Amino acid sequence: MHMLNHAEASEKFIANQERTDWHDDTLWFVRSKRDKASKLLPEWEALREQASQIKEHMLSNLPQYLLEFEAKAQANGVQVHWAKDAHEHNEIVYSIIQKHGDKALVKSKSMLTEECHLNAYLEQKGIDVVDTDLGERIVQFRKEVPSHIVLPAIHLKKEDVGETFHQHLGTPKGNKDPQFLTEAARIHLREKFLGAKVAITGVNFAVAETGEFVVCTNEGNADMGAHLSDVHIACMGIEKIIPKRQDLGVFLRLLARSATGQLITTYSSHFAKPRAGQEMHIVLVDNGRSRQLARDEFRNSLKCIRCAACFNTCPVYRRSGGHSYHQPVAGPIGSILAPNFDKKANVDLPFASTLCGSCSNVCPVKINIHEQLWFWRQDLMKEGLAPAGKVLGMKLMAWMMSNPSVFRLAGGIGRKVMSWFPFLVNNGMNPWFKQREMPASPKQSFQEWYKSNRS
Ligand code: SF4
């Protein structure tokens, strides 16, 4: 089956003009909240720099901090597991569940488990996985994947949620009141929490110095799961390590403000050891991270704290929707991470950007996102992985732009065609103009203008 590339999938998304507009507006609203919240802190830029440097130091000393974390966590009574890839991660999680003979579990938001396709793996083994984050539960009911790492159901309107809950929870048809729907989800999830023996959570930060880890949610669902279950399994990518507890002050302030414009996430829960009678496991997952660490141009991408500020500001993401990226992590950072897993399957993603640099400007850990997208483009072109049409087009463009006389000639012809026969370029067959006004063709090139005006 042909998998739609980003451009093809976006075309489907933008076919609904009204949805495209509110998706764009909603995410811009979140971006604006982030701006306001960040401006309340005079030390914002210093915090970004500090966070970036802490992560830089962590990445340069990753093995040491991972071993320190393991030793401290084990001393706290936590069972630590190592997984080299997604399959091993899934097997480890399954083996823990199997030991307890349970057939259902609750899971709070974890992009790592999305990356490892844990739900599908466990469901195949007959385990009922209940996502407890409200947005994730909505997309799970609809058999969709999250379209945004912080706001998983941002592509849906309250009418869609009302209909989904009507089908799956039996709420009255047509009821789209957010308060009512949230109450319905709460009642439904409360029952699942009370019945589950096993809870899975993600990890936002793991502190090497103490062996503790921090999970941030706005709904308290990670806490409900972890505190009511007999077994807590926390799954984390190895890049989530930070050296010291005091570093949390830097990251927690940046994360909430960058993600939603809140001053602090509603629940920042610290887990250090299992309570009496409980089992606590932590699975440390590589899954391509050491490969990315070894790529000089891309190692910085491992600084990401998954705040999604780069999504909310990206003009391409806002108007193409998260599903068009066909990867669990969409948006600008997803387009850097995805080719690390599979260059050929994700060759389209680094091109899904205007390279405007807005993502790099908002990133709380100062990842040079737009530059890395550009580096990937060069790498993918060199390896000949881009579609033949794009390769040919770029070669032609390079030849034209490196030959001044050809460039002048082409510019002259282009201006004439655009002013004499505008319908040749501005028509329904040309996707570029579907959403744009065509500018009037200038009478002369800049060079011609300069020559005649230089005196
Ligand atoms: S790359 Fe930066 S802005 Fe984007 S999700 Fe990661 S931390 Fe946030």
Short mmCIF file of C-alpha atoms and ligand atoms in Angstrom, two decimals:
data_model
loop_
_atom_site.label_atom_id
_atom_site.label_comp_id
_atom_site.label_asym_id
_atom_site.label_seq_id
_atom_site.Cartn_x
_atom_site.Cartn_y
_atom_site.Cartn_z
CA MET A 1 0.00 0.00 0.00
CA HIS A 2 1.33 3.43 -0.94
CA MET A 3 1.99 5.49 2.17
CA LEU A 4 1.08 9.13 1.67
CA ASN A 5 4.04 11.47 1.90
CA HIS A 6 3.81 14.74 3.78
CA ALA A 7 2.65 16.78 0.79
CA GLU A 8 -0.03 14.25 -0.18
CA ALA A 9 -1.32 13.86 3.38
CA SER A 10 -1.34 17.64 3.86
CA GLU A 11 -3.43 18.04 0.75
CA LYS A 12 -6.10 15.90 2.40
CA PHE A 13 -5.90 17.95 5.60
CA ILE A 14 -6.16 21.35 3.93
CA ALA A 15 -9.06 20.23 1.75
CA ASN A 16 -11.15 21.25 4.77
CA GLN A 17 -10.45 24.97 4.78
CA GLU A 18 -12.41 25.69 7.95
CA ARG A 19 -10.54 23.02 9.92
CA THR A 20 -7.21 24.22 8.60
CA ASP A 21 -8.00 27.74 9.79
CA TRP A 22 -9.05 26.83 13.32
CA HIS A 23 -6.13 24.39 13.67
CA ASP A 24 -3.81 27.19 12.64
CA ASP A 25 -5.49 29.74 14.94
CA THR A 26 -5.63 27.41 17.95
CA LEU A 27 -1.95 26.56 17.80
CA TRP A 28 -1.03 30.17 17.23
CA PHE A 29 -3.02 31.00 20.37
CA VAL A 30 -0.90 28.46 22.31
CA ARG A 31 2.24 29.96 20.80
CA SER A 32 1.09 33.45 21.93
CA LYS A 33 0.49 32.18 25.46
CA ARG A 34 4.02 30.81 25.43
CA ASP A 35 5.33 34.22 24.39
CA LYS A 36 3.49 35.99 27.22
CA ALA A 37 4.60 33.46 29.84
CA SER A 38 8.22 33.58 28.72
CA LYS A 39 8.27 37.37 28.80
CA LEU A 40 7.27 37.32 32.47
CA LEU A 41 10.74 35.96 33.22
CA PRO A 42 13.53 38.48 32.67
CA GLU A 43 16.00 35.59 32.87
CA TRP A 44 14.27 33.61 30.09
CA GLU A 45 17.17 33.69 27.64
CA ALA A 46 19.64 32.83 30.39
CA LEU A 47 17.45 29.86 31.37
CA ARG A 48 17.40 28.61 27.77
CA GLU A 49 21.15 28.87 27.59
CA GLN A 50 21.58 27.10 30.90
CA ALA A 51 19.23 24.29 29.87
CA SER A 52 21.07 23.88 26.59
CA GLN A 53 24.40 23.66 28.37
CA ILE A 54 23.17 21.18 30.97
CA LYS A 55 21.96 18.95 28.15
CA GLU A 56 25.20 19.44 26.24
CA HIS A 57 27.14 18.31 29.29
CA MET A 58 24.76 15.39 29.80
CA LEU A 59 25.12 14.22 26.20
CA SER A 60 28.91 14.36 26.44
CA ASN A 61 28.84 12.25 29.61
CA LEU A 62 25.79 10.12 28.93
CA PRO A 63 27.22 6.66 29.85
CA GLN A 64 28.46 7.93 33.20
CA TYR A 65 25.15 9.56 34.12
CA LEU A 66 23.12 6.55 33.01
CA LEU A 67 25.19 4.24 35.21
CA GLU A 68 24.92 6.65 38.11
CA PHE A 69 21.16 6.78 37.66
CA GLU A 70 20.93 2.98 37.50
CA ALA A 71 22.94 2.52 40.70
CA LYS A 72 20.91 5.13 42.62
CA ALA A 73 17.57 3.84 41.36
CA GLN A 74 18.49 0.27 42.28
CA ALA A 75 19.56 1.41 45.73
CA ASN A 76 16.09 3.00 46.04
CA GLY A 77 14.48 -0.37 45.30
CA VAL A 78 13.62 0.27 41.64
CA GLN A 79 14.21 -2.50 39.09
CA VAL A 80 16.14 -1.09 36.12
CA HIS A 81 15.99 -2.63 32.62
CA TRP A 82 17.89 -1.72 29.47
CA ALA A 83 16.40 -1.99 25.98
CA LYS A 84 18.47 -1.54 22.84
CA ASP A 85 15.46 -1.04 20.59
CA ALA A 86 11.68 -0.78 20.44
CA HIS A 87 11.18 -4.54 20.23
CA GLU A 88 13.27 -5.21 23.30
CA HIS A 89 11.42 -2.45 25.15
CA ASN A 90 8.06 -4.01 24.30
CA GLU A 91 9.25 -7.47 25.31
CA ILE A 92 10.50 -6.22 28.67
CA VAL A 93 7.20 -4.45 29.41
CA TYR A 94 5.24 -7.52 28.37
CA SER A 95 7.35 -9.86 30.49
CA ILE A 96 6.66 -7.72 33.59
CA ILE A 97 2.92 -7.71 32.89
CA GLN A 98 2.95 -11.45 32.25
CA LYS A 99 4.62 -12.11 35.57
CA HIS A 100 1.62 -10.56 37.26
CA GLY A 101 -0.87 -12.32 35.03
CA ASP A 102 -2.84 -9.17 34.31
CA LYS A 103 -4.83 -8.58 31.13
CA ALA A 104 -5.40 -4.83 31.40
CA LEU A 105 -3.34 -1.81 32.29
CA VAL A 106 -3.54 1.96 32.41
CA LYS A 107 -0.99 4.14 30.67
CA SER A 108 -0.33 7.86 30.92
CA LYS A 109 1.19 9.88 28.10
CA SER A 110 4.53 8.58 26.86
CA MET A 111 5.84 9.47 23.41
CA LEU A 112 8.44 6.73 23.82
CA THR A 113 5.73 4.06 23.98
CA GLU A 114 4.19 5.62 20.84
CA GLU A 115 7.60 5.46 19.17
CA CYS A 116 7.87 1.76 20.13
CA HIS A 117 4.27 1.02 19.08
CA LEU A 118 3.72 -0.54 22.49
CA ASN A 119 -0.09 -0.43 22.39
CA ALA A 120 -0.29 -2.45 19.19
CA TYR A 121 2.28 -4.94 20.50
CA LEU A 122 0.43 -5.49 23.80
CA GLU A 123 -2.98 -5.63 22.17
CA GLN A 124 -1.69 -8.44 19.95
CA LYS A 125 -0.79 -10.30 23.12
CA GLY A 126 -4.32 -9.87 24.44
CA ILE A 127 -3.59 -7.00 26.84
CA ASP A 128 -6.13 -4.18 27.04
CA VAL A 129 -4.19 -0.90 27.17
CA VAL A 130 -6.18 2.11 28.39
CA ASP A 131 -4.61 5.48 27.63
CA THR A 132 -5.61 7.76 30.49
CA ASP A 133 -4.62 11.17 29.15
CA LEU A 134 -7.93 12.63 27.95
CA GLY A 135 -6.65 13.57 24.48
CA GLU A 136 -4.95 10.21 24.08
CA ARG A 137 -8.08 8.34 25.15
CA ILE A 138 -10.07 10.24 22.52
CA VAL A 139 -7.67 9.32 19.70
CA GLN A 140 -7.40 5.76 21.03
CA PHE A 141 -11.20 5.38 20.77
CA ARG A 142 -10.98 6.62 17.20
CA LYS A 143 -8.08 4.26 16.37
CA GLU A 144 -5.94 7.23 15.48
CA VAL A 145 -2.47 8.23 16.65
CA PRO A 146 -1.81 11.50 18.50
CA SER A 147 -1.39 14.42 16.09
CA HIS A 148 0.58 16.54 18.58
CA ILE A 149 2.90 15.48 21.41
CA VAL A 150 1.32 17.75 24.03
CA LEU A 151 -2.22 18.14 22.63
CA PRO A 152 -2.86 14.70 21.09
CA ALA A 153 -6.40 15.46 19.86
CA ILE A 154 -5.84 19.03 18.69
CA HIS A 155 -7.01 18.06 15.18
CA LEU A 156 -10.51 17.37 16.53
CA LYS A 157 -13.38 19.69 17.43
CA LYS A 158 -15.69 19.25 20.40
CA GLU A 159 -18.38 17.97 18.00
CA ASP A 160 -16.01 15.14 16.97
CA VAL A 161 -15.31 14.32 20.61
CA GLY A 162 -19.05 14.35 21.42
CA GLU A 163 -19.70 11.86 18.63
CA THR A 164 -16.75 9.65 19.66
CA PHE A 165 -17.96 9.55 23.27
CA HIS A 166 -21.50 8.86 22.11
CA GLN A 167 -20.21 5.81 20.23
CA HIS A 168 -17.84 4.53 22.89
CA LEU A 169 -19.20 5.76 26.21
CA GLY A 170 -22.87 6.07 25.39
CA THR A 171 -23.14 9.83 26.06
CA PRO A 172 -26.26 11.46 24.54
CA LYS A 173 -25.93 12.04 20.80
CA GLY A 174 -25.20 15.66 19.95
CA ASN A 175 -23.90 16.60 23.41
CA LYS A 176 -20.67 18.46 22.80
CA ASP A 177 -20.39 20.34 26.09
CA PRO A 178 -16.69 20.08 27.11
CA GLN A 179 -17.52 20.03 30.84
CA PHE A 180 -20.03 17.24 30.38
CA LEU A 181 -17.71 15.22 28.12
CA THR A 182 -14.81 15.60 30.54
CA GLU A 183 -17.01 14.37 33.40
CA ALA A 184 -18.00 11.36 31.29
CA ALA A 185 -14.34 10.57 30.61
CA ARG A 186 -13.53 10.98 34.29
CA ILE A 187 -16.19 8.45 35.35
CA HIS A 188 -15.07 6.02 32.66
CA LEU A 189 -11.37 6.34 33.53
CA ARG A 190 -11.92 6.19 37.31
CA GLU A 191 -13.23 2.67 36.90
CA LYS A 192 -10.18 1.69 34.83
CA PHE A 193 -7.77 3.18 37.38
CA LEU A 194 -9.41 1.31 40.24
CA GLY A 195 -9.26 -2.00 38.39
CA ALA A 196 -5.70 -1.85 37.02
CA LYS A 197 -2.85 -3.65 38.74
CA VAL A 198 -0.23 -2.36 36.30
CA ALA A 199 0.37 1.28 35.35
CA ILE A 200 2.76 2.58 32.73
CA THR A 201 4.01 6.15 32.74
CA GLY A 202 6.50 8.10 30.68
CA VAL A 203 9.37 10.05 32.18
CA ASN A 204 10.08 13.74 31.63
CA PHE A 205 13.31 13.93 33.60
CA ALA A 206 15.43 11.32 35.38
CA VAL A 207 17.92 12.61 37.93
CA ALA A 208 21.26 10.77 37.95
CA GLU A 209 22.25 12.16 41.34
CA THR A 210 19.24 10.70 43.17
CA GLY A 211 17.83 7.94 40.97
CA GLU A 212 14.40 9.65 41.00
CA PHE A 213 12.30 10.58 37.99
CA VAL A 214 9.72 13.25 37.30
CA VAL A 215 6.51 12.88 35.33
CA CYS A 216 4.59 16.02 34.32
CA THR A 217 0.87 15.97 33.53
CA ASN A 218 -1.96 18.46 33.71
CA GLU A 219 -4.58 15.86 34.53
CA GLY A 220 -3.00 13.91 37.38
CA ASN A 221 -3.58 10.72 35.44
CA ALA A 222 0.00 9.47 35.81
CA ASP A 223 -0.31 9.82 39.58
CA MET A 224 -3.68 8.06 39.71
CA GLY A 225 -2.25 5.14 37.75
CA ALA A 226 1.04 4.90 39.61
CA HIS A 227 -0.46 5.29 43.09
CA LEU A 228 -3.33 2.85 42.66
CA SER A 229 -1.41 0.08 40.92
CA ASP A 230 0.69 -2.75 42.35
CA VAL A 231 3.24 -2.37 39.58
CA HIS A 232 4.51 0.89 38.11
CA ILE A 233 6.51 0.65 34.88
CA ALA A 234 8.19 3.89 33.75
CA CYS A 235 9.52 3.95 30.19
CA MET A 236 12.14 6.49 29.16
CA GLY A 237 14.53 7.29 26.36
CA ILE A 238 18.12 7.43 27.58
CA GLU A 239 18.35 11.16 26.74
CA LYS A 240 15.94 12.06 29.55
CA ILE A 241 18.73 11.95 32.13
CA ILE A 242 19.76 15.17 33.84
CA PRO A 243 22.72 15.27 36.20
CA LYS A 244 21.33 16.90 39.35
CA ARG A 245 18.09 17.55 41.18
CA GLN A 246 18.78 21.28 41.14
CA ASP A 247 18.68 21.17 37.31
CA LEU A 248 14.97 20.42 37.55
CA GLY A 249 14.33 24.04 38.48
CA VAL A 250 15.63 25.09 35.07
CA PHE A 251 13.73 22.51 33.03
CA LEU A 252 10.39 22.58 34.83
CA ARG A 253 10.15 26.35 34.40
CA LEU A 254 10.98 26.12 30.71
CA LEU A 255 8.81 23.11 29.93
CA ALA A 256 5.45 24.41 31.17
CA ARG A 257 5.90 27.88 29.71
CA SER A 258 7.07 26.56 26.34
CA ALA A 259 4.41 23.87 26.07
CA THR A 260 1.18 25.63 27.01
CA GLY A 261 2.14 29.02 28.43
CA GLN A 262 1.42 27.81 31.97
CA LEU A 263 3.70 28.99 34.74
CA ILE A 264 4.03 25.44 36.02
CA THR A 265 2.60 22.10 34.94
CA THR A 266 -0.32 21.16 37.19
CA TYR A 267 1.33 17.95 38.45
CA SER A 268 5.10 17.53 38.47
CA SER A 269 5.34 14.24 40.32
CA HIS A 270 8.61 12.93 41.70
CA PHE A 271 8.97 9.16 41.91
CA ALA A 272 11.95 7.92 43.89
CA LYS A 273 11.05 4.48 45.22
CA PRO A 274 8.18 2.02 45.28
CA ARG A 275 5.78 2.32 48.19
CA ALA A 276 5.55 -0.70 50.52
CA GLY A 277 4.22 -3.70 48.61
CA GLN A 278 4.54 -2.04 45.19
CA GLU A 279 6.95 -2.95 42.40
CA MET A 280 8.57 -0.16 40.43
CA HIS A 281 10.38 -0.73 37.13
CA ILE A 282 12.17 1.64 34.84
CA VAL A 283 13.01 0.76 31.26
CA LEU A 284 15.89 2.72 29.72
CA VAL A 285 15.56 2.68 25.96
CA ASP A 286 18.14 3.47 23.29
CA ASN A 287 16.23 2.77 20.06
CA GLY A 288 18.55 4.72 17.76
CA ARG A 289 19.52 7.42 20.22
CA SER A 290 23.20 6.43 20.38
CA ARG A 291 23.26 6.43 16.57
CA GLN A 292 21.89 9.99 16.57
CA LEU A 293 24.39 10.95 19.27
CA ALA A 294 27.19 9.85 16.96
CA ARG A 295 25.97 12.09 14.12
CA ASP A 296 27.72 15.39 14.81
CA GLU A 297 25.15 17.59 13.06
CA PHE A 298 22.19 15.94 14.76
CA ARG A 299 23.32 15.09 18.30
CA ASN A 300 21.73 18.29 19.62
CA SER A 301 18.31 16.95 18.71
CA LEU A 302 18.66 14.69 21.76
CA LYS A 303 18.34 17.77 23.97
CA CYS A 304 14.62 17.90 23.18
CA ILE A 305 12.27 18.02 26.19
CA ARG A 306 9.17 17.42 24.01
CA CYS A 307 7.47 20.74 24.81
CA ALA A 308 6.05 21.09 21.26
CA ALA A 309 6.77 24.83 21.07
CA CYS A 310 8.36 24.18 17.67
CA PHE A 311 5.11 22.56 16.47
CA ASN A 312 2.93 25.46 17.62
CA THR A 313 5.03 28.07 15.89
CA CYS A 314 5.69 26.16 12.66
CA PRO A 315 3.67 27.58 9.74
CA VAL A 316 3.84 24.22 8.00
CA TYR A 317 2.73 22.13 10.99
CA ARG A 318 -0.11 24.51 11.85
CA ARG A 319 -1.50 24.26 8.34
CA SER A 320 -0.82 20.63 7.55
CA GLY A 321 -1.77 18.85 10.79
CA GLY A 322 0.22 16.30 12.74
CA HIS A 323 -0.96 13.20 10.91
CA SER A 324 0.60 14.41 7.67
CA TYR A 325 4.02 13.67 9.19
CA HIS A 326 3.20 9.92 9.39
CA GLN A 327 5.39 9.55 12.49
CA PRO A 328 4.59 9.44 16.24
CA VAL A 329 6.56 12.64 16.77
CA ALA A 330 5.46 15.13 14.13
CA GLY A 331 6.48 18.74 13.58
CA PRO A 332 9.95 20.19 13.10
CA ILE A 333 11.70 18.05 15.74
CA GLY A 334 9.96 14.91 14.48
CA SER A 335 11.30 15.67 11.01
CA ILE A 336 14.83 15.58 12.43
CA LEU A 337 14.33 12.45 14.52
CA ALA A 338 12.52 10.39 11.89
CA PRO A 339 15.31 10.06 9.26
CA ASN A 340 17.52 8.69 12.01
CA PHE A 341 15.20 5.66 12.15
CA ASP A 342 14.68 5.25 8.43
CA LYS A 343 16.03 7.72 5.87
CA LYS A 344 14.15 6.32 2.89
CA ALA A 345 10.73 6.18 4.54
CA ASN A 346 11.09 9.70 5.95
CA VAL A 347 12.86 11.44 3.09
CA ASP A 348 9.92 13.85 2.70
CA LEU A 349 9.96 15.18 6.26
CA PRO A 350 13.03 17.47 6.33
CA PHE A 351 11.50 19.16 3.26
CA ALA A 352 8.25 19.89 5.15
CA SER A 353 9.59 23.21 6.39
CA THR A 354 10.01 26.75 5.18
CA LEU A 355 13.35 26.92 7.08
CA CYS A 356 12.10 30.21 8.53
CA GLY A 357 13.87 29.41 11.81
CA SER A 358 10.92 30.17 14.08
CA CYS A 359 11.28 26.69 15.61
CA SER A 360 14.88 27.36 16.64
CA ASN A 361 13.87 30.73 18.09
CA VAL A 362 11.32 29.26 20.47
CA CYS A 363 13.11 26.03 21.42
CA PRO A 364 13.73 26.12 25.19
CA VAL A 365 16.92 24.06 24.88
CA LYS A 366 18.18 26.01 21.86
CA ILE A 367 18.26 23.19 19.33
CA ASN A 368 19.25 24.55 15.90
CA ILE A 369 16.19 22.84 14.43
CA HIS A 370 15.96 24.58 11.07
CA GLU A 371 19.67 24.08 10.41
CA GLN A 372 19.38 20.38 11.15
CA LEU A 373 16.47 20.12 8.71
CA TRP A 374 18.69 21.70 6.12
CA PHE A 375 21.55 19.29 6.99
CA TRP A 376 19.20 16.35 6.51
CA ARG A 377 18.15 17.69 3.10
CA GLN A 378 21.77 17.74 2.00
CA ASP A 379 22.41 14.28 3.39
CA LEU A 380 19.32 12.77 1.75
CA MET A 381 20.06 14.43 -1.59
CA LYS A 382 23.66 13.19 -1.51
CA GLU A 383 22.47 9.68 -0.86
CA GLY A 384 20.11 9.93 -3.81
CA LEU A 385 17.05 9.20 -1.69
CA ALA A 386 14.92 12.16 -2.76
CA PRO A 387 12.33 11.58 -5.53
CA ALA A 388 13.81 11.76 -9.05
CA GLY A 389 11.73 14.85 -9.94
CA LYS A 390 13.07 16.77 -6.96
CA VAL A 391 16.67 15.73 -7.70
CA LEU A 392 16.34 16.84 -11.32
CA GLY A 393 14.63 20.09 -10.35
CA MET A 394 17.35 20.92 -7.85
CA LYS A 395 20.13 20.12 -10.32
CA LEU A 396 18.51 22.39 -12.88
CA MET A 397 18.09 25.13 -10.31
CA ALA A 398 21.72 24.79 -9.17
CA TRP A 399 22.95 24.97 -12.78
CA MET A 400 20.80 28.01 -13.52
CA MET A 401 21.77 29.86 -10.35
CA SER A 402 25.48 29.26 -10.87
CA ASN A 403 25.36 30.62 -14.45
CA PRO A 404 24.60 34.39 -14.34
CA SER A 405 23.67 34.66 -18.03
CA VAL A 406 21.27 31.68 -17.83
CA PHE A 407 19.82 33.13 -14.62
CA ARG A 408 19.25 36.52 -16.29
CA LEU A 409 17.68 34.91 -19.34
CA ALA A 410 15.38 32.67 -17.27
CA GLY A 411 14.34 35.64 -15.10
CA GLY A 412 13.51 37.69 -18.19
CA ILE A 413 11.46 34.89 -19.75
CA GLY A 414 9.70 34.24 -16.43
CA ARG A 415 8.68 37.88 -16.02
CA LYS A 416 7.30 38.03 -19.55
CA VAL A 417 5.35 34.79 -19.23
CA MET A 418 3.89 35.88 -15.90
CA SER A 419 2.70 39.23 -17.22
CA TRP A 420 1.54 38.14 -20.71
CA PHE A 421 0.11 34.70 -19.93
CA PRO A 422 -0.61 34.68 -16.17
CA PHE A 423 -3.00 31.73 -16.56
CA LEU A 424 -0.02 29.53 -17.50
CA VAL A 425 1.26 29.70 -13.92
CA ASN A 426 -1.74 30.85 -11.93
CA ASN A 427 -4.16 28.02 -12.53
CA GLY A 428 -5.71 25.11 -10.67
CA MET A 429 -3.07 22.71 -12.01
CA ASN A 430 -0.34 24.51 -10.10
CA PRO A 431 -0.59 23.52 -6.42
CA TRP A 432 1.58 26.46 -5.33
CA PHE A 433 -1.15 28.93 -6.25
CA LYS A 434 -4.06 27.03 -4.74
CA GLN A 435 -3.69 28.94 -1.48
CA ARG A 436 -1.84 32.04 -2.66
CA GLU A 437 -2.36 35.29 -4.50
CA MET A 438 0.06 35.62 -7.38
CA PRO A 439 2.15 38.78 -7.08
CA ALA A 440 2.27 41.10 -10.10
CA SER A 441 5.31 40.43 -12.24
CA PRO A 442 7.96 43.17 -11.86
CA LYS A 443 8.83 45.11 -15.01
CA GLN A 444 12.55 44.66 -14.56
CA SER A 445 14.97 42.58 -12.54
CA PHE A 446 16.75 44.01 -9.54
CA GLN A 447 19.97 44.06 -11.54
CA GLU A 448 18.34 46.13 -14.30
CA TRP A 449 16.80 48.46 -11.75
CA TYR A 450 20.16 48.85 -10.01
CA LYS A 451 21.97 49.66 -13.24
CA SER A 452 19.47 52.37 -14.15
CA ASN A 453 19.28 53.87 -10.64
CA ARG A 454 22.84 53.61 -9.34
CA SER A 455 23.68 57.19 -10.22
S1 SF4 B 1 12.78 20.64 19.67
FE1 SF4 B 1 12.73 22.24 21.23
S2 SF4 B 1 10.79 23.32 20.82
FE2 SF4 B 1 10.65 21.35 19.74
S3 SF4 B 1 9.65 19.95 21.16
FE3 SF4 B 1 11.85 19.73 21.47
S4 SF4 B 1 12.37 21.13 23.14
FE4 SF4 B 1 10.36 21.74 22.39
#
